[in-house]
Amino acid sequence: MDARVHSLALACKGFLDDEEGLRLHALAREAAALGPVLEIGSYCGKSALYLGSGAKAAGGSLICLDHHRGSEEHQRGEEYHDPDLYDAEAGAVDSLGHLRRALRQAELEETALLLVASSTSAARLWSTPLGMVFIDGGHSHEAAHADYEGWAHKLLPGGILAIHDLFPDPAEGGQAPIEVYRRALESGDFAPLPTTKTLGVLRRLG
Ligand code: MG
């Protein structure tokens, strides 16, 4: 990964471990040759820098899907609320400006297409087959399963499904992402690839 973009990714706000980020970068680099890479839950752009620089190296595209109003845990009074992202006039979280700034600094504005929408409404309209889907949006049971239902079947054979925040021990974190990972495995449509820390990775079968 380009050293300058890597240092921007390390400095970017977000909740992605560097080893996981570098794995995403390598996966995007491979998958973008097959079709567009889509991430659900861009927030301030940390994962977009890892994924986007991989997609760019392959001459492909990254779609950054996020409503930018923050997940449940980012809202005012919640554990991961960040006052820097609060738009007082709107009375709401707004992370879009941070994403645009990160992409501009990393020279990824030509590679990354921003889709500012809810995952469910975007999935309803989206029909282009995808090379990779990274699920890291809302972590509630409903949101995580809706992301899987809306997007996993849009992957091309050989495409990559990556899911962030897998915690086999419920004491360490919410269970929705790992439920989705197990659901994908049980569907018979995916083969498991090695996991990197809390990042689950599967390949869509033909
Ligand atoms: Mg995450």
mmCIF file of C-alpha atoms and ligand atoms in Angstrom:
data_model
loop_
_atom_site.group_PDB
_atom_site.id
_atom_site.type_symbol
_atom_site.label_atom_id
_atom_site.label_comp_id
_atom_site.label_asym_id
_atom_site.label_seq_id
_atom_site.Cartn_x
_atom_site.Cartn_y
_atom_site.Cartn_z
ATOM 1 C CA MET A 1 0.000 0.000 0.000
ATOM 2 C CA ASP A 2 1.202 3.507 -0.857
ATOM 3 C CA ALA A 3 2.991 4.863 2.243
ATOM 4 C CA ARG A 4 1.360 8.308 2.107
ATOM 5 C CA VAL A 5 -2.181 6.929 1.819
ATOM 6 C CA HIS A 6 -1.381 4.397 4.536
ATOM 7 C CA SER A 7 -0.348 7.150 6.945
ATOM 8 C CA LEU A 8 -3.551 9.073 6.122
ATOM 9 C CA ALA A 9 -5.570 5.915 6.839
ATOM 10 C CA LEU A 10 -3.787 5.422 10.176
ATOM 11 C CA ALA A 11 -4.578 9.030 11.162
ATOM 12 C CA CYS A 12 -8.221 8.931 10.010
ATOM 13 C CA LYS A 13 -11.005 8.718 12.602
ATOM 14 C CA GLY A 14 -12.563 5.278 12.717
ATOM 15 C CA PHE A 15 -12.715 1.850 14.268
ATOM 16 C CA LEU A 16 -10.573 -0.313 12.009
ATOM 17 C CA ASP A 17 -7.394 -2.062 13.074
ATOM 18 C CA ASP A 18 -4.414 -1.558 10.729
ATOM 19 C CA GLU A 19 -3.936 -5.288 10.092
ATOM 20 C CA GLU A 20 -7.613 -5.538 9.139
ATOM 21 C CA GLY A 21 -7.249 -2.470 6.939
ATOM 22 C CA LEU A 22 -4.264 -3.920 5.102
ATOM 23 C CA ARG A 23 -6.219 -7.136 4.517
ATOM 24 C CA LEU A 24 -9.098 -5.089 3.069
ATOM 25 C CA HIS A 25 -6.606 -3.315 0.844
ATOM 26 C CA ALA A 26 -5.252 -6.610 -0.523
ATOM 27 C CA LEU A 27 -8.771 -8.017 -1.020
ATOM 28 C CA ALA A 28 -9.962 -4.892 -2.851
ATOM 29 C CA ARG A 29 -6.919 -4.970 -5.066
ATOM 30 C CA GLU A 30 -7.856 -8.496 -6.160
ATOM 31 C CA ALA A 31 -11.645 -8.094 -6.269
ATOM 32 C CA ALA A 32 -11.760 -4.747 -8.077
ATOM 33 C CA ALA A 33 -10.502 -6.493 -11.201
ATOM 34 C CA LEU A 34 -13.756 -8.503 -11.120
ATOM 35 C CA GLY A 35 -16.226 -5.699 -10.378
ATOM 36 C CA PRO A 36 -16.829 -2.623 -8.218
ATOM 37 C CA VAL A 37 -16.050 -2.775 -4.508
ATOM 38 C CA LEU A 38 -18.836 -1.577 -2.197
ATOM 39 C CA GLU A 39 -18.458 -0.675 1.455
ATOM 40 C CA ILE A 40 -21.443 -0.241 3.739
ATOM 41 C CA GLY A 41 -20.626 2.213 6.515
ATOM 42 C CA SER A 42 -17.930 4.653 5.374
ATOM 43 C CA TYR A 43 -18.130 7.017 8.382
ATOM 44 C CA CYS A 44 -15.054 9.281 8.084
ATOM 45 C CA GLY A 45 -13.233 7.275 5.426
ATOM 46 C CA LYS A 46 -10.734 5.075 7.265
ATOM 47 C CA SER A 47 -11.735 1.830 5.518
ATOM 48 C CA ALA A 48 -12.343 3.767 2.276
ATOM 49 C CA LEU A 49 -8.651 4.693 2.151
ATOM 50 C CA TYR A 50 -7.541 1.065 2.499
ATOM 51 C CA LEU A 51 -10.175 -0.239 0.069
ATOM 52 C CA GLY A 52 -10.003 2.696 -2.333
ATOM 53 C CA SER A 53 -6.241 2.558 -2.768
ATOM 54 C CA GLY A 54 -6.580 -1.187 -3.503
ATOM 55 C CA ALA A 55 -9.348 -0.580 -6.037
ATOM 56 C CA LYS A 56 -7.350 2.240 -7.642
ATOM 57 C CA ALA A 57 -4.294 -0.007 -8.049
ATOM 58 C CA ALA A 58 -6.496 -2.467 -9.966
ATOM 59 C CA GLY A 59 -8.035 0.301 -12.101
ATOM 60 C CA GLY A 60 -11.412 -0.272 -10.419
ATOM 61 C CA SER A 61 -13.950 1.646 -8.362
ATOM 62 C CA LEU A 62 -15.102 1.864 -4.756
ATOM 63 C CA ILE A 63 -18.659 2.757 -3.797
ATOM 64 C CA CYS A 64 -18.850 4.353 -0.349
ATOM 65 C CA LEU A 65 -22.374 3.785 0.953
ATOM 66 C CA ASP A 66 -23.423 5.618 4.120
ATOM 67 C CA HIS A 67 -26.296 7.882 5.144
ATOM 68 C CA HIS A 68 -23.679 9.750 7.199
ATOM 69 C CA ARG A 69 -26.080 10.287 10.102
ATOM 70 C CA GLY A 70 -24.147 7.842 12.277
ATOM 71 C CA SER A 71 -25.055 4.417 13.604
ATOM 72 C CA GLU A 72 -26.953 3.876 16.846
ATOM 73 C CA GLU A 73 -23.748 4.082 18.909
ATOM 74 C CA HIS A 74 -22.676 7.408 17.326
ATOM 75 C CA GLN A 75 -25.751 9.346 18.390
ATOM 76 C CA ARG A 76 -25.629 12.045 21.085
ATOM 77 C CA GLY A 77 -25.332 10.524 24.538
ATOM 78 C CA GLU A 78 -24.144 7.163 23.153
ATOM 79 C CA GLU A 79 -20.787 5.496 23.719
ATOM 80 C CA TYR A 80 -19.141 6.419 20.394
ATOM 81 C CA HIS A 81 -20.566 9.914 19.912
ATOM 82 C CA ASP A 82 -17.965 12.328 18.528
ATOM 83 C CA PRO A 83 -18.844 16.022 19.058
ATOM 84 C CA ASP A 84 -16.665 16.947 16.017
ATOM 85 C CA LEU A 85 -19.228 15.191 13.815
ATOM 86 C CA TYR A 86 -22.299 16.853 15.274
ATOM 87 C CA ASP A 87 -24.106 19.341 13.035
ATOM 88 C CA ALA A 88 -25.968 21.575 15.491
ATOM 89 C CA GLU A 89 -28.073 23.223 12.793
ATOM 90 C CA ALA A 90 -29.281 19.867 11.513
ATOM 91 C CA GLY A 91 -29.469 18.485 15.033
ATOM 92 C CA ALA A 92 -27.773 15.359 13.678
ATOM 93 C CA VAL A 93 -24.467 13.620 13.135
ATOM 94 C CA ASP A 94 -22.878 14.376 9.746
ATOM 95 C CA SER A 95 -19.709 12.501 8.763
ATOM 96 C CA LEU A 96 -19.862 13.235 5.007
ATOM 97 C CA GLY A 97 -17.439 16.174 5.081
ATOM 98 C CA HIS A 98 -14.836 14.060 6.860
ATOM 99 C CA LEU A 99 -15.120 11.338 4.226
ATOM 100 C CA ARG A 100 -14.720 13.820 1.360
ATOM 101 C CA ARG A 101 -11.696 15.380 3.009
ATOM 102 C CA ALA A 102 -10.047 11.981 3.547
ATOM 103 C CA LEU A 103 -10.647 10.941 -0.073
ATOM 104 C CA ARG A 104 -9.340 14.254 -1.412
ATOM 105 C CA GLN A 105 -6.178 14.044 0.680
ATOM 106 C CA ALA A 106 -5.590 10.478 -0.517
ATOM 107 C CA GLU A 107 -6.265 11.426 -4.158
ATOM 108 C CA LEU A 108 -9.094 8.920 -4.352
ATOM 109 C CA GLU A 109 -11.872 11.224 -5.551
ATOM 110 C CA GLU A 110 -11.792 9.656 -9.027
ATOM 111 C CA THR A 111 -11.872 6.111 -7.639
ATOM 112 C CA ALA A 112 -14.541 6.487 -4.955
ATOM 113 C CA LEU A 113 -18.208 7.131 -5.742
ATOM 114 C CA LEU A 114 -20.201 8.401 -2.772
ATOM 115 C CA LEU A 115 -23.643 6.991 -2.254
ATOM 116 C CA VAL A 116 -25.337 8.999 0.511
ATOM 117 C CA ALA A 117 -28.351 6.871 1.305
ATOM 118 C CA SER A 118 -29.608 4.180 3.609
ATOM 119 C CA SER A 119 -28.346 0.723 2.750
ATOM 120 C CA THR A 120 -31.871 -0.576 2.223
ATOM 121 C CA SER A 121 -32.969 2.106 -0.240
ATOM 122 C CA ALA A 122 -29.697 1.938 -2.171
ATOM 123 C CA ALA A 123 -29.915 -1.874 -2.404
ATOM 124 C CA ARG A 124 -33.400 -1.600 -3.872
ATOM 125 C CA LEU A 125 -32.090 0.489 -6.791
ATOM 126 C CA TRP A 126 -28.656 -1.059 -7.307
ATOM 127 C CA SER A 127 -28.295 -3.701 -10.013
ATOM 128 C CA THR A 128 -24.625 -3.675 -11.072
ATOM 129 C CA PRO A 129 -22.906 -6.942 -10.044
ATOM 130 C CA LEU A 130 -20.149 -6.375 -7.485
ATOM 131 C CA GLY A 131 -16.622 -7.693 -7.001
ATOM 132 C CA MET A 132 -16.598 -7.140 -3.237
ATOM 133 C CA VAL A 133 -18.980 -6.141 -0.454
ATOM 134 C CA PHE A 134 -17.677 -4.985 2.935
ATOM 135 C CA ILE A 135 -20.357 -4.929 5.627
ATOM 136 C CA ASP A 136 -19.552 -2.469 8.426
ATOM 137 C CA GLY A 137 -22.740 -0.438 8.775
ATOM 138 C CA GLY A 138 -25.260 -0.492 11.602
ATOM 139 C CA HIS A 139 -24.476 -3.234 14.108
ATOM 140 C CA SER A 140 -28.030 -3.886 15.296
ATOM 141 C CA HIS A 141 -29.483 -7.269 14.415
ATOM 142 C CA GLU A 142 -31.921 -5.645 11.945
ATOM 143 C CA ALA A 143 -29.319 -3.448 10.225
ATOM 144 C CA ALA A 144 -26.652 -6.146 9.850
ATOM 145 C CA HIS A 145 -29.085 -8.732 8.466
ATOM 146 C CA ALA A 146 -30.664 -6.151 6.116
ATOM 147 C CA ASP A 147 -27.189 -5.366 4.750
ATOM 148 C CA TYR A 148 -26.621 -9.068 4.066
ATOM 149 C CA GLU A 149 -30.057 -9.535 2.499
ATOM 150 C CA GLY A 150 -29.755 -6.409 0.373
ATOM 151 C CA TRP A 151 -26.242 -6.854 -0.963
ATOM 152 C CA ALA A 152 -24.686 -10.336 -0.646
ATOM 153 C CA HIS A 153 -26.571 -11.745 -3.642
ATOM 154 C CA LYS A 154 -25.274 -8.895 -5.818
ATOM 155 C CA LEU A 155 -21.760 -10.362 -5.658
ATOM 156 C CA LEU A 156 -20.304 -11.954 -8.757
ATOM 157 C CA PRO A 157 -19.095 -15.567 -8.528
ATOM 158 C CA GLY A 158 -15.594 -15.365 -7.053
ATOM 159 C CA GLY A 159 -16.428 -12.041 -5.381
ATOM 160 C CA ILE A 160 -15.495 -11.268 -1.793
ATOM 161 C CA LEU A 161 -17.831 -10.757 1.162
ATOM 162 C CA ALA A 162 -16.053 -9.175 4.145
ATOM 163 C CA ILE A 163 -17.773 -8.556 7.482
ATOM 164 C CA HIS A 164 -16.292 -6.429 10.244
ATOM 165 C CA ASP A 165 -16.535 -6.861 14.026
ATOM 166 C CA LEU A 166 -16.857 -10.610 14.478
ATOM 167 C CA PHE A 167 -16.760 -11.424 18.187
ATOM 168 C CA PRO A 168 -17.047 -15.162 18.935
ATOM 169 C CA ASP A 169 -17.235 -14.271 22.654
ATOM 170 C CA PRO A 170 -20.422 -12.244 23.301
ATOM 171 C CA ALA A 171 -18.634 -10.541 26.235
ATOM 172 C CA GLU A 172 -16.356 -8.811 23.716
ATOM 173 C CA GLY A 173 -18.927 -7.304 21.395
ATOM 174 C CA GLY A 174 -22.302 -7.377 19.670
ATOM 175 C CA GLN A 175 -23.308 -10.599 17.959
ATOM 176 C CA ALA A 176 -25.051 -9.317 14.825
ATOM 177 C CA PRO A 177 -21.960 -9.314 12.560
ATOM 178 C CA ILE A 178 -20.935 -12.869 13.496
ATOM 179 C CA GLU A 179 -24.530 -14.026 13.032
ATOM 180 C CA VAL A 180 -24.389 -12.667 9.493
ATOM 181 C CA TYR A 181 -21.034 -14.391 8.902
ATOM 182 C CA ARG A 182 -22.512 -17.729 10.045
ATOM 183 C CA ARG A 183 -25.614 -17.126 7.956
ATOM 184 C CA ALA A 184 -23.470 -16.604 4.855
ATOM 185 C CA LEU A 185 -21.587 -19.840 5.561
ATOM 186 C CA GLU A 186 -24.793 -21.790 6.164
ATOM 187 C CA SER A 187 -26.336 -20.488 2.929
ATOM 188 C CA GLY A 188 -23.927 -22.675 0.954
ATOM 189 C CA ASP A 189 -23.267 -19.712 -1.361
ATOM 190 C CA PHE A 190 -19.919 -18.814 0.206
ATOM 191 C CA ALA A 191 -16.630 -20.485 1.106
ATOM 192 C CA PRO A 192 -14.666 -19.191 4.110
ATOM 193 C CA LEU A 193 -11.275 -17.553 3.649
ATOM 194 C CA PRO A 194 -8.908 -16.841 6.550
ATOM 195 C CA THR A 195 -10.154 -14.309 9.112
ATOM 196 C CA THR A 196 -7.992 -11.314 10.119
ATOM 197 C CA LYS A 197 -8.635 -10.405 13.765
ATOM 198 C CA THR A 198 -12.356 -9.426 13.760
ATOM 199 C CA LEU A 199 -12.620 -9.291 9.948
ATOM 200 C CA GLY A 200 -14.461 -12.264 8.462
ATOM 201 C CA VAL A 201 -13.856 -13.005 4.772
ATOM 202 C CA LEU A 202 -15.768 -15.298 2.415
ATOM 203 C CA ARG A 203 -15.719 -15.978 -1.287
ATOM 204 C CA ARG A 204 -18.913 -16.192 -3.328
ATOM 205 C CA LEU A 205 -19.145 -19.546 -5.047
ATOM 206 C CA GLY A 206 -19.959 -19.808 -8.742
HETATM 207 MG MG MG B 1 -16.608 -1.905 12.270
#
